[in-house]
Short mmCIF file of C-alpha atoms in Angstrom, two decimals:
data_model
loop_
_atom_site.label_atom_id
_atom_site.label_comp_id
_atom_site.label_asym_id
_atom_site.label_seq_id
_atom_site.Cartn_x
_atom_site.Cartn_y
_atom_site.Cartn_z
CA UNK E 1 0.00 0.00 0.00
CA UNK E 2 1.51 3.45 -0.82
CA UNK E 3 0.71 6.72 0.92
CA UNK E 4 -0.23 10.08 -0.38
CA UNK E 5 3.98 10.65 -1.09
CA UNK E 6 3.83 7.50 -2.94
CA UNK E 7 6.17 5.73 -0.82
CA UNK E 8 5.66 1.83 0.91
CA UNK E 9 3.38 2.01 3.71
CA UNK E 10 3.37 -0.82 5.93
CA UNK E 11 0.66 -1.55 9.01
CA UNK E 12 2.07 -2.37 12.03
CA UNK E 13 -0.98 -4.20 13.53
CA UNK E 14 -2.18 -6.12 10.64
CA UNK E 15 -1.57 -9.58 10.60
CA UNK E 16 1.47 -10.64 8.31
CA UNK E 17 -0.78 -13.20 7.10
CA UNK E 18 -3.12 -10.93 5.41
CA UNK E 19 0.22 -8.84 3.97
CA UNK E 20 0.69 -11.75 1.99
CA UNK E 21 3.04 -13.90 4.10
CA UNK E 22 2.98 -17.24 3.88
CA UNK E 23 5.09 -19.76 5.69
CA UNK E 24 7.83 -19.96 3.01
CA UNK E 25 7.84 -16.29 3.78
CA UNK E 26 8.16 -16.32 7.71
CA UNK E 27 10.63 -18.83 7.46
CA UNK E 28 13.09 -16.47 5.17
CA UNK E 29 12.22 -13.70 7.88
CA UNK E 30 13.19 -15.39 10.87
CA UNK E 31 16.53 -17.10 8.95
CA UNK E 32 17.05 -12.97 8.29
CA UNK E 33 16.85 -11.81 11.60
CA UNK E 34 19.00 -14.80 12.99
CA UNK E 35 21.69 -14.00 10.66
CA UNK E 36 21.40 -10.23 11.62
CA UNK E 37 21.20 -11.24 15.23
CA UNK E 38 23.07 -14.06 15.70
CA UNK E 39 20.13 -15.46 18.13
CA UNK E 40 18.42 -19.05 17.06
CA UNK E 41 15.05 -17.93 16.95
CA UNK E 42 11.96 -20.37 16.89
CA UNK E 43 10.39 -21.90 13.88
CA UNK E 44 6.76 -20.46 15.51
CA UNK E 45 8.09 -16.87 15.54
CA UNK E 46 6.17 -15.23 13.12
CA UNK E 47 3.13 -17.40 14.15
CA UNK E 48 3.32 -16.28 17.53
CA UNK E 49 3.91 -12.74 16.64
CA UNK E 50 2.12 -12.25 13.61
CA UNK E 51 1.84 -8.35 13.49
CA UNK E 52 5.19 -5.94 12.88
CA UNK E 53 4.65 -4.37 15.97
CA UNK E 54 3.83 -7.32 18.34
CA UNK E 55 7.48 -9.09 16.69
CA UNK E 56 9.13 -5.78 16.92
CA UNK E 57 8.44 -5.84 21.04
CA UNK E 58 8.99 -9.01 21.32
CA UNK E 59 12.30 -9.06 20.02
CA UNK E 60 13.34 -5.95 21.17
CA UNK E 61 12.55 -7.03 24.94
CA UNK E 62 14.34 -10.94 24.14
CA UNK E 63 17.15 -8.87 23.22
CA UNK E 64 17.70 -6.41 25.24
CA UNK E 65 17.34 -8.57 28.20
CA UNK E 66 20.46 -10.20 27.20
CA UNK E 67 21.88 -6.91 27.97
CA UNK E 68 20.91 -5.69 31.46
CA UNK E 69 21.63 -1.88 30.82
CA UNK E 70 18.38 -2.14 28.12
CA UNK E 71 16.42 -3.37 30.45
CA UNK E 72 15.89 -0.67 31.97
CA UNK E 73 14.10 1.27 29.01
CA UNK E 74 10.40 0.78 28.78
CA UNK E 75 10.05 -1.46 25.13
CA UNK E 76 7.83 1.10 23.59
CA UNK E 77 10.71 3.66 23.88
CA UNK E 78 13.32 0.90 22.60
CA UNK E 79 10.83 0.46 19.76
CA UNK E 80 10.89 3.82 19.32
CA UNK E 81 14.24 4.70 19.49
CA UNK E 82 15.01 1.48 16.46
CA UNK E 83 12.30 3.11 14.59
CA UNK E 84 14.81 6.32 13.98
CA UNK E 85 17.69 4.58 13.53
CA UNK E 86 20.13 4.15 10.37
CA UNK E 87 20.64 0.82 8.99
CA UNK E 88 24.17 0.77 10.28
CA UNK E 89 22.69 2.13 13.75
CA UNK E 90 20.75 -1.19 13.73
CA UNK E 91 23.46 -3.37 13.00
CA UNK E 92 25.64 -1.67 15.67
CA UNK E 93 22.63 -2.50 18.25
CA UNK E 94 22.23 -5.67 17.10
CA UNK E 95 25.61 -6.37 17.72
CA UNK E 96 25.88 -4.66 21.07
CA UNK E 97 22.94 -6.64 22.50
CA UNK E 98 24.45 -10.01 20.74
CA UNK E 99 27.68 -9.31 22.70
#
């Protein structure tokens, strides 16, 4: 779906299912984000979390408990914060909570 300047707009609370995902789908997803993240993720994932925003929370609070210090930001303003970063900001976060 685009918006009004034309560009990719993506629902956070609709179900990845109706987006179009299939299973052959979540499973390329989830090998993505382990790759990224370096964490063994379950097969269920996108099952369990089947919205953007309900995986987004889900693994921003799996891993930023790995790193005590995150913890102690409320996951809607981690969620926030990742929503404004860079691609390479990602990374760098995805690496510091992987360490």
């Amino acid at each position: 779906m685009l918006d009004a300047a034309g560009a990719l707009s993506i629902s956070r609370r609709k179900p990845l299912r109706e987006m179009g995902v299939d299973s052959f789908m979540a499973v390329r997803l989830r090998q993505a984000l382990q790759e990224a993240s370096g964490d063994r993720l379950p097969a269920s994932l996108l099952f369990n979390y089947s919205t953007i925003e309900a995986l987004a929370e889900h693994l921003t609070v799996r891993w930023a408990s790995a790193r005590p210090a995150m913890v102690t930001l409320p996951g809607s303003e981690i969620i926030a914060r990742l929503k404004d970063m860079s691609e390479d900001e990602a990374r760098a976060f995805l690496a510091a909570v992987k360490a």
